[in-house]
PDB file of C-alpha atoms in Angstrom:
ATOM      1  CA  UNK A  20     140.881  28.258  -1.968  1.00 45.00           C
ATOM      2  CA  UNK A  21     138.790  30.301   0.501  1.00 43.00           C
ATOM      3  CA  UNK A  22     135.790  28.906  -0.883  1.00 43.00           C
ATOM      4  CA  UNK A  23     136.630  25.018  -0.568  1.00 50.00           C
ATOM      5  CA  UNK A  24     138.110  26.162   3.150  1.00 49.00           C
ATOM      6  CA  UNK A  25     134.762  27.155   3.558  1.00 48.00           C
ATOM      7  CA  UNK A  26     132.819  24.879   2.661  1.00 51.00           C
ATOM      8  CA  UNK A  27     134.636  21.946   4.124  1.00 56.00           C
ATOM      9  CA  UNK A  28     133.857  23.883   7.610  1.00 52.00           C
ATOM     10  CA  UNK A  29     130.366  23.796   7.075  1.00 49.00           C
ATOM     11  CA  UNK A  30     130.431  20.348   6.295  1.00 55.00           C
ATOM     12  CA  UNK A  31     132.050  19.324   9.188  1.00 54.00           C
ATOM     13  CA  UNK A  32     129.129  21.729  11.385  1.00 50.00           C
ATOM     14  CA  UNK A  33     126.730  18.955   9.689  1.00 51.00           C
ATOM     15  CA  UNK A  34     128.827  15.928  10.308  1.00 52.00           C
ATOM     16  CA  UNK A  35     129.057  17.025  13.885  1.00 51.00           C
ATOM     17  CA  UNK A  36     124.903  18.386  14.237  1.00 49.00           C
ATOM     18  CA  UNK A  37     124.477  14.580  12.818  1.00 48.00           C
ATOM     19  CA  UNK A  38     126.586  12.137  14.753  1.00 51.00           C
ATOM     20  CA  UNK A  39     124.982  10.247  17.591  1.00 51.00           C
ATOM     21  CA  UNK A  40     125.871  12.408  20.478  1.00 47.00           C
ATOM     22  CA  UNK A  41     123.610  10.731  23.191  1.00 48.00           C
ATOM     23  CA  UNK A  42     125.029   7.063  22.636  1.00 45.00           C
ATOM     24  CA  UNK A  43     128.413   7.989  23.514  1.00 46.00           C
ATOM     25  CA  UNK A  44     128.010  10.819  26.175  1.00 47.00           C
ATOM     26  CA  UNK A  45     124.559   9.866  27.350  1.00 48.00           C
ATOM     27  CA  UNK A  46     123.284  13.174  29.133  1.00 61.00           C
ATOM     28  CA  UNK A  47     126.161  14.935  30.603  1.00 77.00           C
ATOM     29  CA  UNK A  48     126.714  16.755  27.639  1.00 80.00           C
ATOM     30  CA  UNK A  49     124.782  19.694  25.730  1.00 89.00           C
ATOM     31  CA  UNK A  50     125.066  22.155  22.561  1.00 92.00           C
ATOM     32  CA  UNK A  51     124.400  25.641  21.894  1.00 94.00           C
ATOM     33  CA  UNK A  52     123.863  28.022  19.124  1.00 95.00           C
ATOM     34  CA  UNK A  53     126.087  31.126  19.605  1.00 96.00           C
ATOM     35  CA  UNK A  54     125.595  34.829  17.917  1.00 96.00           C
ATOM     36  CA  UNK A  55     127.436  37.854  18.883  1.00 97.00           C
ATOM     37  CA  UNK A  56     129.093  40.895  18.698  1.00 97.00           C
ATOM     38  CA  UNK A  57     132.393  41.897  19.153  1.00 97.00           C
ATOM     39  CA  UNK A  58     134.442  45.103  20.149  1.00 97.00           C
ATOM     40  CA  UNK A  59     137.955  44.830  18.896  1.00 96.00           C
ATOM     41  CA  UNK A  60     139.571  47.739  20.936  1.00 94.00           C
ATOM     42  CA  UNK A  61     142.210  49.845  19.078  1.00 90.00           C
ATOM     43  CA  UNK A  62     143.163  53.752  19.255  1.00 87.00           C
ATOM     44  CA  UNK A  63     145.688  54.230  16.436  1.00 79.00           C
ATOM     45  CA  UNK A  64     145.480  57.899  16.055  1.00 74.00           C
ATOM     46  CA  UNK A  65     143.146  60.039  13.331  1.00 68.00           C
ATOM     47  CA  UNK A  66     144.911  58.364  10.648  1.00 69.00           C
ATOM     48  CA  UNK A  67     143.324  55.307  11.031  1.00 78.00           C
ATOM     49  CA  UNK A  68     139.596  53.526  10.959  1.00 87.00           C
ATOM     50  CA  UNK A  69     137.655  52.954  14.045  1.00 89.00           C
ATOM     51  CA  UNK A  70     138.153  50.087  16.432  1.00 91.00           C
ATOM     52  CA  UNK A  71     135.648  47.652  14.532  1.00 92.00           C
ATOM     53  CA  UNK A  72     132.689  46.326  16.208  1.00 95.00           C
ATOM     54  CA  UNK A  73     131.677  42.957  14.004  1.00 96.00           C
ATOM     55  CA  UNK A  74     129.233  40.142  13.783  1.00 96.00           C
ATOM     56  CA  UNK A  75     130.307  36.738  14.523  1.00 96.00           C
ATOM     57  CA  UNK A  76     127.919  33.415  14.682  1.00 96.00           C
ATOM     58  CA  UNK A  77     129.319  29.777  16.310  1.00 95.00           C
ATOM     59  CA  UNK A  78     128.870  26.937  18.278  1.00 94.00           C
ATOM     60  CA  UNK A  79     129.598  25.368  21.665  1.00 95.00           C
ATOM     61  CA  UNK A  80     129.952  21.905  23.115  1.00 94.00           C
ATOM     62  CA  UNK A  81     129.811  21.146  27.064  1.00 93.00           C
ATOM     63  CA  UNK A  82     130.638  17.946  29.475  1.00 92.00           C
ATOM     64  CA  UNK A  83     129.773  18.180  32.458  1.00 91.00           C
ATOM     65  CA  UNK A  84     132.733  16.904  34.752  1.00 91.00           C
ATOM     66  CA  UNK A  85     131.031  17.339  38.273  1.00 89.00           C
ATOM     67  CA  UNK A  86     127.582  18.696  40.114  1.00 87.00           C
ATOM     68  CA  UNK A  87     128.808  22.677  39.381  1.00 91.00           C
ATOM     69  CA  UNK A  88     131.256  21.851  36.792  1.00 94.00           C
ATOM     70  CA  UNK A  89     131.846  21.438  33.034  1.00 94.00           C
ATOM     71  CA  UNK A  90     134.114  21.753  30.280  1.00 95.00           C
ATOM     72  CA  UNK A  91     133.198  23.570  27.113  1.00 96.00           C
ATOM     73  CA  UNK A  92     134.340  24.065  23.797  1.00 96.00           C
ATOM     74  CA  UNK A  93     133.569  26.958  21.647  1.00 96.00           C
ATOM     75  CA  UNK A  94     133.781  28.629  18.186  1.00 96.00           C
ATOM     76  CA  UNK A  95     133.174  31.695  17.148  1.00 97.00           C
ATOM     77  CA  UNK A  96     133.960  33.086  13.627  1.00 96.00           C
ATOM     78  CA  UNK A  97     134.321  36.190  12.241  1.00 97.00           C
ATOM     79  CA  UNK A  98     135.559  38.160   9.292  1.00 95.00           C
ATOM     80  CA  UNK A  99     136.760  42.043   8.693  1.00 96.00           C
ATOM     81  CA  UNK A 100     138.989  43.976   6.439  1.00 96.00           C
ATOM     82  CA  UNK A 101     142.852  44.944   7.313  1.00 96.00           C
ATOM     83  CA  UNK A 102     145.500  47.440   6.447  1.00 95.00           C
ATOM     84  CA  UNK A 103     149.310  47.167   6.952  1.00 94.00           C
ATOM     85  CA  UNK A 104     150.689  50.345   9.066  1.00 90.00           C
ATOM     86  CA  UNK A 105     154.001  50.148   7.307  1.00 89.00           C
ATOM     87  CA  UNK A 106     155.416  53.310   9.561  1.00 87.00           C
ATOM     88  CA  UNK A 107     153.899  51.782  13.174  1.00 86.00           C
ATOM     89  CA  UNK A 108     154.899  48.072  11.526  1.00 89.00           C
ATOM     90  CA  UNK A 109     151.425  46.418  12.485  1.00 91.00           C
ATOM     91  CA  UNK A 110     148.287  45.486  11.136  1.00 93.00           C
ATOM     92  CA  UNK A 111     144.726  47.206  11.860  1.00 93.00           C
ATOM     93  CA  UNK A 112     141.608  46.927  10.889  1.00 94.00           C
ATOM     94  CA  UNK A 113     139.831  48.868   8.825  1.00 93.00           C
ATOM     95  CA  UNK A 114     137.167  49.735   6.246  1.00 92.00           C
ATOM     96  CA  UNK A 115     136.699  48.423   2.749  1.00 92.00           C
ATOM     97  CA  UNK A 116     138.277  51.178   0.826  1.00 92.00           C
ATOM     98  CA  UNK A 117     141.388  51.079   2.945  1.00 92.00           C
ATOM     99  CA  UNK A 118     141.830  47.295   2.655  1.00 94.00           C
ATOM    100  CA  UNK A 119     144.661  45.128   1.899  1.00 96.00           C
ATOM    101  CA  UNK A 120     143.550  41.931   3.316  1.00 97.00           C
ATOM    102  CA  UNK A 121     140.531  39.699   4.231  1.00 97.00           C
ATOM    103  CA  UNK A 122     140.981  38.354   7.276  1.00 97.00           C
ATOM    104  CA  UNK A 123     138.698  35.540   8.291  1.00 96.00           C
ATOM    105  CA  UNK A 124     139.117  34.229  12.178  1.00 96.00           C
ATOM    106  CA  UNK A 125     138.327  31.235  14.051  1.00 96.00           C
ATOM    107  CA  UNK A 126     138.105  32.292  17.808  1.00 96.00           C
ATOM    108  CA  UNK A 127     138.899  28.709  19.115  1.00 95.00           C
ATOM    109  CA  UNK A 128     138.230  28.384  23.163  1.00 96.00           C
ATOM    110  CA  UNK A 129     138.468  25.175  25.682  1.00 95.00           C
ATOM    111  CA  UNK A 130     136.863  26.391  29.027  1.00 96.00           C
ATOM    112  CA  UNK A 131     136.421  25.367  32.781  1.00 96.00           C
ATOM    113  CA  UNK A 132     132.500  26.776  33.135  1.00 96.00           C
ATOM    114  CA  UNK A 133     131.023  27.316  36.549  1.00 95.00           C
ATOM    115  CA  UNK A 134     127.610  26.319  36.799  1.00 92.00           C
ATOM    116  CA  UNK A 135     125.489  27.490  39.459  1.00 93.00           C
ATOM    117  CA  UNK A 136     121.372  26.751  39.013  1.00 91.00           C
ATOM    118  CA  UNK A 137     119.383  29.319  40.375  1.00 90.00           C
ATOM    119  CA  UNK A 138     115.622  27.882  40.155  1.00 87.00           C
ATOM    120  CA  UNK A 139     114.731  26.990  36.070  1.00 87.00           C
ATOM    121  CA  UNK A 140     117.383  29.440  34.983  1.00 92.00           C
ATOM    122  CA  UNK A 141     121.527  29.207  35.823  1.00 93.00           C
ATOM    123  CA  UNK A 142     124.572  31.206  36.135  1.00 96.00           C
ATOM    124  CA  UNK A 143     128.038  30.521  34.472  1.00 96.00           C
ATOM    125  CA  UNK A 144     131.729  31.818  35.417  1.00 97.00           C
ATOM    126  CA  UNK A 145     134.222  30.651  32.625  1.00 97.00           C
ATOM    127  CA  UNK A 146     137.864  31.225  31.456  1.00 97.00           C
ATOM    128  CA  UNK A 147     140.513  29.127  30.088  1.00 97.00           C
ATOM    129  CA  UNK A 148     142.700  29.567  26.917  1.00 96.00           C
ATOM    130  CA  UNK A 149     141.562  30.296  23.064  1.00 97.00           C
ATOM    131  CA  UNK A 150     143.263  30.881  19.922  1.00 96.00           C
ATOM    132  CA  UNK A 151     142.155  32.787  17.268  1.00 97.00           C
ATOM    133  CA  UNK A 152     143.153  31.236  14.236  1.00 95.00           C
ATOM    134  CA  UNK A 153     143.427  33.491  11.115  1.00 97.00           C
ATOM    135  CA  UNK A 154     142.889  32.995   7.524  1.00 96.00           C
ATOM    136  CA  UNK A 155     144.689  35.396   6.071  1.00 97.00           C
ATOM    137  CA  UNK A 156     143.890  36.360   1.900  1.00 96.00           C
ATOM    138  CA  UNK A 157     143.913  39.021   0.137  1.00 96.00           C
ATOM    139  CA  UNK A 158     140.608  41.154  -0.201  1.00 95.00           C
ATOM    140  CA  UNK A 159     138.540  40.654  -2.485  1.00 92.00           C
ATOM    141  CA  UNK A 160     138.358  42.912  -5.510  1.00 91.00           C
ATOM    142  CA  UNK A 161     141.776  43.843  -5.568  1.00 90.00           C
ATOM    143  CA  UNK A 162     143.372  42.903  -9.172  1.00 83.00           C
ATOM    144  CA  UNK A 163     144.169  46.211 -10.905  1.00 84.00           C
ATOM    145  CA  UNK A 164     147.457  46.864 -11.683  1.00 84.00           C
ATOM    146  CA  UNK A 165     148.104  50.270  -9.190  1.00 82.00           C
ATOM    147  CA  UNK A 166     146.858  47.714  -6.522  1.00 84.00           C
ATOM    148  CA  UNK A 167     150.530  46.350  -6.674  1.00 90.00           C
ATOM    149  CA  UNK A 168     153.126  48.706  -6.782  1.00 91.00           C
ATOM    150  CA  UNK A 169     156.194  46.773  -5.367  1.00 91.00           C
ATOM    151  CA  UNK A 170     156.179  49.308  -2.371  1.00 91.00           C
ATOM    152  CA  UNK A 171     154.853  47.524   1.027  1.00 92.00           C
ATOM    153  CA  UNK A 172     152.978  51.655   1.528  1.00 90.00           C
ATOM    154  CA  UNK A 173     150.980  51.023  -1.160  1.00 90.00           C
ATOM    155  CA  UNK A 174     151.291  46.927  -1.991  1.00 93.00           C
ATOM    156  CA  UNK A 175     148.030  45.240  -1.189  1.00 94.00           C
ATOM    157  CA  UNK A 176     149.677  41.629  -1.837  1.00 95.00           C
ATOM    158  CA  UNK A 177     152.756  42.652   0.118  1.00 96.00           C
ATOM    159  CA  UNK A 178     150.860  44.253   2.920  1.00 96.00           C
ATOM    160  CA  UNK A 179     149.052  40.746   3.423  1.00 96.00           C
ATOM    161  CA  UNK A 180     151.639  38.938   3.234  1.00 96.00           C
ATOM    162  CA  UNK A 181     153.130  41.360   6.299  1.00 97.00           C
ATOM    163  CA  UNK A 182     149.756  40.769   8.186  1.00 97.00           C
ATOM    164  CA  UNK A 183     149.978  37.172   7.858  1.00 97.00           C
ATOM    165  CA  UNK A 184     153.323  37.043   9.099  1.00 96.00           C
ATOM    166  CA  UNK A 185     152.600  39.119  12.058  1.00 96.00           C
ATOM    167  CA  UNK A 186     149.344  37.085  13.232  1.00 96.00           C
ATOM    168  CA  UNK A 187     150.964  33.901  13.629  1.00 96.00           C
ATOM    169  CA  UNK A 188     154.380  35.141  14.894  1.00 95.00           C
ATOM    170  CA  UNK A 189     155.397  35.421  18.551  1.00 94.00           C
ATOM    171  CA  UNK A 190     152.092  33.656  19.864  1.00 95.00           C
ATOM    172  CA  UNK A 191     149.687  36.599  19.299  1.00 96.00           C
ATOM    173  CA  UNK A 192     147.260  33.526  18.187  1.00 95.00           C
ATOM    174  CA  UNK A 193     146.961  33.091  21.968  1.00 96.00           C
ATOM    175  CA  UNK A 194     144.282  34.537  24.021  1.00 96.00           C
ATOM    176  CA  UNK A 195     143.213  33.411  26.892  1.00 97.00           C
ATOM    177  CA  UNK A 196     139.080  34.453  27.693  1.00 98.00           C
ATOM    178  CA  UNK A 197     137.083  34.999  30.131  1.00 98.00           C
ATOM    179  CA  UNK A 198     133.413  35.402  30.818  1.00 97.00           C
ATOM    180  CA  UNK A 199     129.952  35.220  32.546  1.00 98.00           C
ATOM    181  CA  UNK A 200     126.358  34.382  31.282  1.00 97.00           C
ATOM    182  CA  UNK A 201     122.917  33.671  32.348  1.00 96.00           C
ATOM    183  CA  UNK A 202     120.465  30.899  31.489  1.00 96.00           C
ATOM    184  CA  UNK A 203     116.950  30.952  31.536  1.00 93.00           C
ATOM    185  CA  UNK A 204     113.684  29.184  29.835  1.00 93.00           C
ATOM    186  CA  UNK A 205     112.832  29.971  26.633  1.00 90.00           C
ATOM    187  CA  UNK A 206     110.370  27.313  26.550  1.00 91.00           C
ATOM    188  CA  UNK A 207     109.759  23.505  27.329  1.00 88.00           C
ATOM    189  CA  UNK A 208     112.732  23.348  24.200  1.00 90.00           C
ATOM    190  CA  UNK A 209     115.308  25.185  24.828  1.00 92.00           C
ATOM    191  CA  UNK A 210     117.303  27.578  27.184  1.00 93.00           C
ATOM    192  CA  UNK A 211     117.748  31.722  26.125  1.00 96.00           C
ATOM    193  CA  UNK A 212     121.743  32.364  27.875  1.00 96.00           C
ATOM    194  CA  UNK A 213     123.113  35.898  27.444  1.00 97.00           C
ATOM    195  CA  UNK A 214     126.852  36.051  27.906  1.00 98.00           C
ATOM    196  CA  UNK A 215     129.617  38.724  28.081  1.00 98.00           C
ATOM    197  CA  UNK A 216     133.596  38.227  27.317  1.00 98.00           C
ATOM    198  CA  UNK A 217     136.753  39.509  27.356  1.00 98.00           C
ATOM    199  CA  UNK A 218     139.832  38.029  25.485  1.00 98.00           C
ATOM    200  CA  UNK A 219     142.739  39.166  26.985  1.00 97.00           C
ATOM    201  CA  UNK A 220     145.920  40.188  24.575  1.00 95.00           C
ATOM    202  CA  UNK A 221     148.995  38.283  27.023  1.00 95.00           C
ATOM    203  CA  UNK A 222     151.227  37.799  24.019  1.00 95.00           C
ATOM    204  CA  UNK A 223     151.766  41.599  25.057  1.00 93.00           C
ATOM    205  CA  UNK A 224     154.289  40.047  28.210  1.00 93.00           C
ATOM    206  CA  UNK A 225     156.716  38.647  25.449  1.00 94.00           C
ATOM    207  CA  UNK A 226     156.487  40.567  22.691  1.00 91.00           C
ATOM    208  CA  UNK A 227     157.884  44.326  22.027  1.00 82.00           C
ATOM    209  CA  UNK A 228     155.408  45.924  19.696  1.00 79.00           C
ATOM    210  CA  UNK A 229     154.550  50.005  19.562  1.00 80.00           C
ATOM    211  CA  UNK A 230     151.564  49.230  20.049  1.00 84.00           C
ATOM    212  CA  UNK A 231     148.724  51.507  22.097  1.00 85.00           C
ATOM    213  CA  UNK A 232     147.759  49.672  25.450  1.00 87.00           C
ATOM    214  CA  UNK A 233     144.006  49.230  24.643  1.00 91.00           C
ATOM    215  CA  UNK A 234     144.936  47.121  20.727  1.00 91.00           C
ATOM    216  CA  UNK A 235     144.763  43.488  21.022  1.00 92.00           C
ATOM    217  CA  UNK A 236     142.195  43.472  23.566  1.00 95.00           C
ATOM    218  CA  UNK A 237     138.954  42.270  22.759  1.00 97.00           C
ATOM    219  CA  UNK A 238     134.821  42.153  24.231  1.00 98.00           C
ATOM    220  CA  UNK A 239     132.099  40.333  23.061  1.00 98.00           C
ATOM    221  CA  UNK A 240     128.373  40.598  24.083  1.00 98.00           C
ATOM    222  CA  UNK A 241     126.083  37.538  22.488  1.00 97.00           C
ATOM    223  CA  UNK A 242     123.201  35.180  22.869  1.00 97.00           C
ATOM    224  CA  UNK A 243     123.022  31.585  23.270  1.00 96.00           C
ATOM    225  CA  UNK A 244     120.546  29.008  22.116  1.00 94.00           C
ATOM    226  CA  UNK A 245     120.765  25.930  23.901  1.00 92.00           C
ATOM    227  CA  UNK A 246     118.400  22.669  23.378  1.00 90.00           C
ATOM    228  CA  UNK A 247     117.175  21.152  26.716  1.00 79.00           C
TER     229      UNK A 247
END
């Protein structure tokens, strides 16, 4: 399953690299190439792994609606490892020995970007909602018999079946980003952008989880590749 998931994504990257994008938006539109890494903040005591800090590669798509402004699209994906807390009652992540579940996410985001020019190179101000939408398996490798025990402590199917449940529960798929970057010349080709951003964890307002204050809030520091 996770394999045909897969590969119908990256099929539908190609579909999308290959369709005519010039005859129907002419030039108000561009592309980019996104890499980066992210800081999922956590600080769930010495019994737990530390806060991760993971790869992610993806894509963005812009219109530009006025002079300074545009609407853009964005992807970003990402995978880790994740335990069930049973005790605290929510997931974290954690290293391969301690894992229950793969956890593969698709950091969806539909932005208002603020584009200021400043000589060959350009400055951008962003927000505007995102969702990361999880796939949600259980890791890889795990098939021996103590691996299921019937007891959600020690249950790797039953702990990912608890993390499933809690990611797409009570709208903590929602999170809203925010961000800055910088544009500038790479050569006659294409533009170099650095950018830095911050999802921000608001299912927190509705939700009543023992949860530390930092969890749930996220940073990510990346480069851009952008055709001219």
């Amino acid at each position: 399953m996770f394999k045909s998931f897969g590969l119908r994504i990256l099929l539908l990257l190609i579909v999308l690299a290959l369709l005519p994008l010039g005859s129907v938006f002419g030039n108000s539109y561009s592309w980019s190439v996104l890499g980066s890494i992210f800081h999922f903040a956590a600080n769930n005591g010495v019994d737990s792994d530390p806060a991760p800090i993971l790869p992610s590669a993806g894509f963005s798509f812009s219109l530009q609606l006025m002079r300074f402004l545009r609407v853009e699209f964005t992807e970003d994906i990402y995978f880790t490892n994740y335990e069930y807390n049973s005790k605290l009652g929510y997931p974290m992540a954690c290293n391969p020995e301690n894992r229950s579940a793969f956890v593969m996410g698709f950091l969806t985001g539909a932005q208002l970007t603020g584009y200021l020019p400043l000589g060959r190179s350009a400055l951008r101000i962003y927000g505007g909602p995102a969702a990361d939408l999880r796939l949600v398996v259980l890791a890889f490798g795990l098939n021996h018999p103590a691996d299921f025990t019937g007891n959600i402590e020690t249950d790797a199917q039953m702990q990912t079946d608890a993390i499933l449940k809690y990611f797409w529960e009570k709208g903590r798929w929602f999170m809203p980003v925010a961000g800055a970057g910088f544009d500038f010349p790479l050569n006659e080709k294409y533009l170099l952008g650095f950018d830095f951003r911050v999802w921000f964890p608001v299912y927190k307002l509705w939700t009543n989880d023992n949860v530390p204050a930092v969890d749930g809030w996220r940073f990510g520091a990346g480069l851009r590749i952008t055709p001219r």
